[in-house]
PDB file of C-alpha atoms in Angstrom:
ATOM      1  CA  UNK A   1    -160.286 188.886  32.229  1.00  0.00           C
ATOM      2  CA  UNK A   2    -160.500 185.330  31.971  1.00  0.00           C
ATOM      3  CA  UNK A   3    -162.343 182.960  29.063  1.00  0.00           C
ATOM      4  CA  UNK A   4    -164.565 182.323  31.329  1.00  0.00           C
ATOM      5  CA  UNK A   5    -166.315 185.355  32.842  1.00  0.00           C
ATOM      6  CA  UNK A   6    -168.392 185.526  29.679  1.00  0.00           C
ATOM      7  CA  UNK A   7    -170.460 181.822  30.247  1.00  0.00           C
ATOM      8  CA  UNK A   8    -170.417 183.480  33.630  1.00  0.00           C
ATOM      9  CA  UNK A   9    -172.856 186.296  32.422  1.00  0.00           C
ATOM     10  CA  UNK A  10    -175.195 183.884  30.542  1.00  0.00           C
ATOM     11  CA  UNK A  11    -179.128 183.527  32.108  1.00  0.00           C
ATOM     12  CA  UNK A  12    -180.099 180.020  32.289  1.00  0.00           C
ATOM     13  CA  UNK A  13    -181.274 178.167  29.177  1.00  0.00           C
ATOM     14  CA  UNK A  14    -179.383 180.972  27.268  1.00  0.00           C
ATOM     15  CA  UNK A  15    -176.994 179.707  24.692  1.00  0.00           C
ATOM     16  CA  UNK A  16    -173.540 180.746  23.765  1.00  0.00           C
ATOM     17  CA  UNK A  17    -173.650 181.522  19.806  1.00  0.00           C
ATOM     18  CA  UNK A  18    -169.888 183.332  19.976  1.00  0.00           C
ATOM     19  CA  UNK A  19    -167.194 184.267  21.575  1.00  0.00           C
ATOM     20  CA  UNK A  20    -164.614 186.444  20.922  1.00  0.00           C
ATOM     21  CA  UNK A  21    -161.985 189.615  21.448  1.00  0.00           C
ATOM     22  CA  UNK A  22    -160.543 192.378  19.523  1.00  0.00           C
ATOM     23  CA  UNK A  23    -157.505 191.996  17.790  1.00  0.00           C
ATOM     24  CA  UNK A  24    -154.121 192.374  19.486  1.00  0.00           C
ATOM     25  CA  UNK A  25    -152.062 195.483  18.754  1.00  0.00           C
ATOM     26  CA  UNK A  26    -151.830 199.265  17.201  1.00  0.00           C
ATOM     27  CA  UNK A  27    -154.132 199.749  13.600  1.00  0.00           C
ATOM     28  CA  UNK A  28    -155.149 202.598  12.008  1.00  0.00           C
ATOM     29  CA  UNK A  29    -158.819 203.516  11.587  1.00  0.00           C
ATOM     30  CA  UNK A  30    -160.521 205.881   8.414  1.00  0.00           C
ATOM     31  CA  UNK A  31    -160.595 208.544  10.804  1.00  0.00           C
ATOM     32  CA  UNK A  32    -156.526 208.623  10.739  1.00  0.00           C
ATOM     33  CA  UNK A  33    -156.756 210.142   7.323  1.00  0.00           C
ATOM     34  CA  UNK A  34    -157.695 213.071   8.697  1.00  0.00           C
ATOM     35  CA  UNK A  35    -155.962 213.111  12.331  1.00  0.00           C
ATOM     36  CA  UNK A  36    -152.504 212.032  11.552  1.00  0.00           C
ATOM     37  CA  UNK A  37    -151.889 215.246   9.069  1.00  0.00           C
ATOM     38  CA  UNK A  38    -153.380 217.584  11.908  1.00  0.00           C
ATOM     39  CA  UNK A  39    -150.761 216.195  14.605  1.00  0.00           C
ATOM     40  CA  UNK A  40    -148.384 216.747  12.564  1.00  0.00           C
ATOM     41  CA  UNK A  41    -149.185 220.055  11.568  1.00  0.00           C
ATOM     42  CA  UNK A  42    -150.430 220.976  15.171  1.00  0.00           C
ATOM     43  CA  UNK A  43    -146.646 219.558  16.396  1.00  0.00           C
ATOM     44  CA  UNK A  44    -144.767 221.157  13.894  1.00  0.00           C
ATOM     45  CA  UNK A  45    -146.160 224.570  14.655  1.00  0.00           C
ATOM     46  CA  UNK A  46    -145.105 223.684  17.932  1.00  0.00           C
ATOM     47  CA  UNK A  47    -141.814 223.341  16.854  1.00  0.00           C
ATOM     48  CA  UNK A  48    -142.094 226.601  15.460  1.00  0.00           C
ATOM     49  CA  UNK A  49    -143.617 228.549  18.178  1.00  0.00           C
ATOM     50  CA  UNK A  50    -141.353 227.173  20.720  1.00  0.00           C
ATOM     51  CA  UNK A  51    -138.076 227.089  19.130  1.00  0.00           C
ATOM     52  CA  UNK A  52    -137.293 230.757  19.766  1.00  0.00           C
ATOM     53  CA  UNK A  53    -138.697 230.512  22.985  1.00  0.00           C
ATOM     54  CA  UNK A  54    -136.677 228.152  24.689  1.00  0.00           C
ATOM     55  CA  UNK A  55    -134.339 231.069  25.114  1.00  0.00           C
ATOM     56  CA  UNK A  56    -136.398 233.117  26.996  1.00  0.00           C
ATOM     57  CA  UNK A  57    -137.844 229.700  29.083  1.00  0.00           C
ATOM     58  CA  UNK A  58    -133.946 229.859  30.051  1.00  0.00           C
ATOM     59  CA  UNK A  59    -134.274 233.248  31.907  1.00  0.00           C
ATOM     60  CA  UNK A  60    -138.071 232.653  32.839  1.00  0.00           C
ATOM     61  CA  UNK A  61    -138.881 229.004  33.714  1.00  0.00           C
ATOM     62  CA  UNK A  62    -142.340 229.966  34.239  1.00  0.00           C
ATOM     63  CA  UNK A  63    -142.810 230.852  30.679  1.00  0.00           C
ATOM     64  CA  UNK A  64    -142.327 226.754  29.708  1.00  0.00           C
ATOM     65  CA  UNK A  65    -145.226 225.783  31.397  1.00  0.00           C
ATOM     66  CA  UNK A  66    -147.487 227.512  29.305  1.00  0.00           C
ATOM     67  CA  UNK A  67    -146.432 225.405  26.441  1.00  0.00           C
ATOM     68  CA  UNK A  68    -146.950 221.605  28.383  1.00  0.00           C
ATOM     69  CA  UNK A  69    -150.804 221.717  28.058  1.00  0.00           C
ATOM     70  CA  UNK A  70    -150.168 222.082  24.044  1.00  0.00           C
ATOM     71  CA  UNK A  71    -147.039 219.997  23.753  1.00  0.00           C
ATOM     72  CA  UNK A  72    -149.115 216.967  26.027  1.00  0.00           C
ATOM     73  CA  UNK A  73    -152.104 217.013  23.569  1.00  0.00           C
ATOM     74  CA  UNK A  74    -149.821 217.175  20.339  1.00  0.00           C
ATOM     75  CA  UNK A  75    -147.956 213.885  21.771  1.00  0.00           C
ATOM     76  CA  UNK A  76    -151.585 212.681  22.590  1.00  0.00           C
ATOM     77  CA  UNK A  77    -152.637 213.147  18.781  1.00  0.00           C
ATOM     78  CA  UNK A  78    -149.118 212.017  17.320  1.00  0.00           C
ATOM     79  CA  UNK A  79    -148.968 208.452  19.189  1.00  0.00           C
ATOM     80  CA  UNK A  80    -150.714 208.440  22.642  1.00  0.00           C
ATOM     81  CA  UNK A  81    -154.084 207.888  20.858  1.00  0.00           C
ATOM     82  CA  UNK A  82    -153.075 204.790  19.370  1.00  0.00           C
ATOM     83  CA  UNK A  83    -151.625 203.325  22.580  1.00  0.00           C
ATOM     84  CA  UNK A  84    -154.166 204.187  24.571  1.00  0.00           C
ATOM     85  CA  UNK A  85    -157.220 202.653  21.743  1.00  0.00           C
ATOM     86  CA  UNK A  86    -154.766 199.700  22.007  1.00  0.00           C
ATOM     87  CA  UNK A  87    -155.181 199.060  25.722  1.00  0.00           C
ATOM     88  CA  UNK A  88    -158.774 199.841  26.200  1.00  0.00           C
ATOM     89  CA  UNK A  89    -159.306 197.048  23.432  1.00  0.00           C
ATOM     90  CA  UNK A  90    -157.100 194.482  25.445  1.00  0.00           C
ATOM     91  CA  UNK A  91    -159.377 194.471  28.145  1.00  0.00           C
ATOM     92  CA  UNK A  92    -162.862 193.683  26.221  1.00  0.00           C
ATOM     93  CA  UNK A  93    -164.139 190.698  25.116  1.00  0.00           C
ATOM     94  CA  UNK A  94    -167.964 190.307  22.983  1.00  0.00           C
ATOM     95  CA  UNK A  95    -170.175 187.218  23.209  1.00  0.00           C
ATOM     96  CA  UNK A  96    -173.219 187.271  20.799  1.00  0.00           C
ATOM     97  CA  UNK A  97    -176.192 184.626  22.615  1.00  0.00           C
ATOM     98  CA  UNK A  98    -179.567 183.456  21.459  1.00  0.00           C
ATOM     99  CA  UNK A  99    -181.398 186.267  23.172  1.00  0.00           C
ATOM    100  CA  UNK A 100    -178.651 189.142  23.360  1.00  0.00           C
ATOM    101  CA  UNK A 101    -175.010 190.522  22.045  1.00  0.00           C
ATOM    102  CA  UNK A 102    -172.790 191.441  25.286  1.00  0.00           C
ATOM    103  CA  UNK A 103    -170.033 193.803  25.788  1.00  0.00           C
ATOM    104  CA  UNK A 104    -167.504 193.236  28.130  1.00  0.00           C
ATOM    105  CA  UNK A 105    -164.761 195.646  29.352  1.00  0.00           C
ATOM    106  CA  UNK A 106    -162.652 196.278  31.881  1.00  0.00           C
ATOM    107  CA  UNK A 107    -165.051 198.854  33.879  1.00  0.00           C
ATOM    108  CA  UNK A 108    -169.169 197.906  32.613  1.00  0.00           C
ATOM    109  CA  UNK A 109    -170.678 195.013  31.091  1.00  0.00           C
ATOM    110  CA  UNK A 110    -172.766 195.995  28.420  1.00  0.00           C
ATOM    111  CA  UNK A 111    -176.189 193.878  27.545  1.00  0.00           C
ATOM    112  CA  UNK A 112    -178.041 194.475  24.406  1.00  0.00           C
ATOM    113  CA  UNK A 113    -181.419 192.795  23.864  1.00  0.00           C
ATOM    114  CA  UNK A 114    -181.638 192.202  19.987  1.00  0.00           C
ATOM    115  CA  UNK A 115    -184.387 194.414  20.070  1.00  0.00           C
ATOM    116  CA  UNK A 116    -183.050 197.237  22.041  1.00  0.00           C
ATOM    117  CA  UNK A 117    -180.030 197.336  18.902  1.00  0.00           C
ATOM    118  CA  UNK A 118    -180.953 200.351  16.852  1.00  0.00           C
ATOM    119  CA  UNK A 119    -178.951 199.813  14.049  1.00  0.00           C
ATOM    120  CA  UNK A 120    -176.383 197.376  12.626  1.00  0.00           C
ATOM    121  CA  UNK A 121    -173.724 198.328  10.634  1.00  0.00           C
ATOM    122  CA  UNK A 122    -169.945 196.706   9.517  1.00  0.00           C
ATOM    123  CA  UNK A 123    -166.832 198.086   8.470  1.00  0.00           C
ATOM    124  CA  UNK A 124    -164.379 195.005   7.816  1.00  0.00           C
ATOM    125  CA  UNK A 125    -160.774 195.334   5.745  1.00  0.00           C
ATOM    126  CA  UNK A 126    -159.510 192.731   3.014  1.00  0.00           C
ATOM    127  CA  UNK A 127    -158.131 190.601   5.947  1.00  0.00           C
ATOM    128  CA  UNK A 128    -161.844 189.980   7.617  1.00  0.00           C
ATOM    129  CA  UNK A 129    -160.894 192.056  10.691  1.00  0.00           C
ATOM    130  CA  UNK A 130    -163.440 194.411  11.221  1.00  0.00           C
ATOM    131  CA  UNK A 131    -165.882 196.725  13.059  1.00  0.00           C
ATOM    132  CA  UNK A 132    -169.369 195.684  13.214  1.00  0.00           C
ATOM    133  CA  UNK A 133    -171.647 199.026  14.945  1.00  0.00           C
ATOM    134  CA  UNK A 134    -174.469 199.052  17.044  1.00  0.00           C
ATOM    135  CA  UNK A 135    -174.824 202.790  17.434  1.00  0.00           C
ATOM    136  CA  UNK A 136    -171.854 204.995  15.713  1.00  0.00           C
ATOM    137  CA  UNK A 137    -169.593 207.429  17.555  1.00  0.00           C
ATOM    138  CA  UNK A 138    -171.361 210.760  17.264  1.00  0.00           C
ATOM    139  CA  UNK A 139    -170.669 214.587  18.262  1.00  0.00           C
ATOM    140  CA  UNK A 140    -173.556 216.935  18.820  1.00  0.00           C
ATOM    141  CA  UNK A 141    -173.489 220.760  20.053  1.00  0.00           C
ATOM    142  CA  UNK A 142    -170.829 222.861  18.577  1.00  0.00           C
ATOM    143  CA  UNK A 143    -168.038 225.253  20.567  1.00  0.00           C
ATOM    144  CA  UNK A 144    -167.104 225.068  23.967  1.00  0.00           C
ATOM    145  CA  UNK A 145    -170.669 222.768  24.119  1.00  0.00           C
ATOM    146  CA  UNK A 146    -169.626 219.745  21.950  1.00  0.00           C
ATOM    147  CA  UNK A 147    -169.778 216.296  23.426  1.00  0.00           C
ATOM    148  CA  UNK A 148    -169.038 212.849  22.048  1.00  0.00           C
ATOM    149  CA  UNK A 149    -170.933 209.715  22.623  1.00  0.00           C
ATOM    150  CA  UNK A 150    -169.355 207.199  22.420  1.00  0.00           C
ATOM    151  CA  UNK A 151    -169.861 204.621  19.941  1.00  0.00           C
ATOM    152  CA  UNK A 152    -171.079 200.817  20.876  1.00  0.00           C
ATOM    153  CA  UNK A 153    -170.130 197.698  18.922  1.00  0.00           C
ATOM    154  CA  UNK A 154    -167.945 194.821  18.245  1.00  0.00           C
ATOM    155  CA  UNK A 155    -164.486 196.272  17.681  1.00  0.00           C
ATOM    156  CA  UNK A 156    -161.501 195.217  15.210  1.00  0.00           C
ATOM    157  CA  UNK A 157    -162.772 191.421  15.319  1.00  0.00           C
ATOM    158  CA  UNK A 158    -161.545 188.511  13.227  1.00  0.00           C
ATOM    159  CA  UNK A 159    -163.931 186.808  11.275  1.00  0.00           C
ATOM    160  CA  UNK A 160    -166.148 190.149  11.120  1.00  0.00           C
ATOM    161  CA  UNK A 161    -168.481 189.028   8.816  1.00  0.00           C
ATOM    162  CA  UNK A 162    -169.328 185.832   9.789  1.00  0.00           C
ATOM    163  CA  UNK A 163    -170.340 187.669  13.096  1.00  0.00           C
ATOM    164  CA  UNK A 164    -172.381 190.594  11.267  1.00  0.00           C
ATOM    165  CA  UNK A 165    -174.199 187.608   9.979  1.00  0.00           C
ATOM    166  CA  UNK A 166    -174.698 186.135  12.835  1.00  0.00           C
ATOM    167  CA  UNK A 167    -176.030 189.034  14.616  1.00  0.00           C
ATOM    168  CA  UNK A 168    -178.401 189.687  11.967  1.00  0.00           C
ATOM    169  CA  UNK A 169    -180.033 186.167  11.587  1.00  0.00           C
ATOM    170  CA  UNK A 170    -180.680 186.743  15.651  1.00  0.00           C
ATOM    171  CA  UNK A 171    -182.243 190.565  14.957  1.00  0.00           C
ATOM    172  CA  UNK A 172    -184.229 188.594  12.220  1.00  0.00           C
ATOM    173  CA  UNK A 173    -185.425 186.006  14.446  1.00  0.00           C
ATOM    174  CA  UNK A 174    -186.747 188.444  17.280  1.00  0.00           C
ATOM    175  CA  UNK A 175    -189.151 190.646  14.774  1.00  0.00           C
TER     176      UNK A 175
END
């Protein structure tokens, strides 16, 4: 996407306020704490389980393919998460006007009226990069039935606070 699809998306006599993109590259969120120890529990049972099995595989082929479906989502958990958080990130870019916050990515534009934003809430590191939340990730149902909605925000931005401030001043400005 080029710098310039965002001034593209702006109504006239709207103003740009700032500009910006997530950070380049792999990181590691809170919820790793918990994940990373599961992969590698969920992988090494794999190990496990498997290990003896490859001789039979030998003499039934058949019998391996019951295994890909597990060994596909451990390799998922272990790494393929982070690559694939990675490239949905490189194609978004966030622009925060005088009359809404925008979220671009690589399949929707997202528009938020400051009024329409339920909530607004950061999570920044020590280096200023950070997450700042207009509605949080959330499960609901439980089973076979759970779903996830996805979460909508500003993610892994420089300067995250400045932003966060930003925003607010505009959701202060529209009550």
């Amino acid at each position: 996407m080029d710098k310039g699809s965002i001034r593209g998306l702006l109504q006239p006599g709207e103003r740009l306020l700032w500009e910006g993109a997530p950070e380049r590259g792999i990181r590691l969120q809170r919820s790793d704490w918990y994940t990373i120890p599961f992969s590698l529990v969920w992988c090494g049972m794999l190990c496990i389980i498997i290990g003896p099995q490859i001789r039979i595989a030998s003499v039934l082929p058949l019998m391996g393919l019951i295994y890909v479906p597990f060994i596909l989502a451990g390799l998922y958990l272990l790494v393929g998460r982070f690559f694939f958080r990675a490239y949905r990130l490189s194609g978004m870019r966030y622009a925060v006007t005088d009359k809404r916050a925008i979220i671009v990515s690589r399949r929707e534009t997202v528009s938020l009226l400051y009024r329409q934003i339920p909530m607004l809430q950061k999570e920044i590191r020590r280096s200023g990069v950070g997450t700042i939340w207009f509605q949080r990730p959330t499960y609901y149902g439980s089973g076979s039935h759970r779903r996830h909605i996805p979460g909508v925000g500003f993610e892994e931005i420089a300067d995250a606070e400045e932003v966060y401030r930003l925003l607010e001043s505009q959701m202060l400005n529209r009550e």
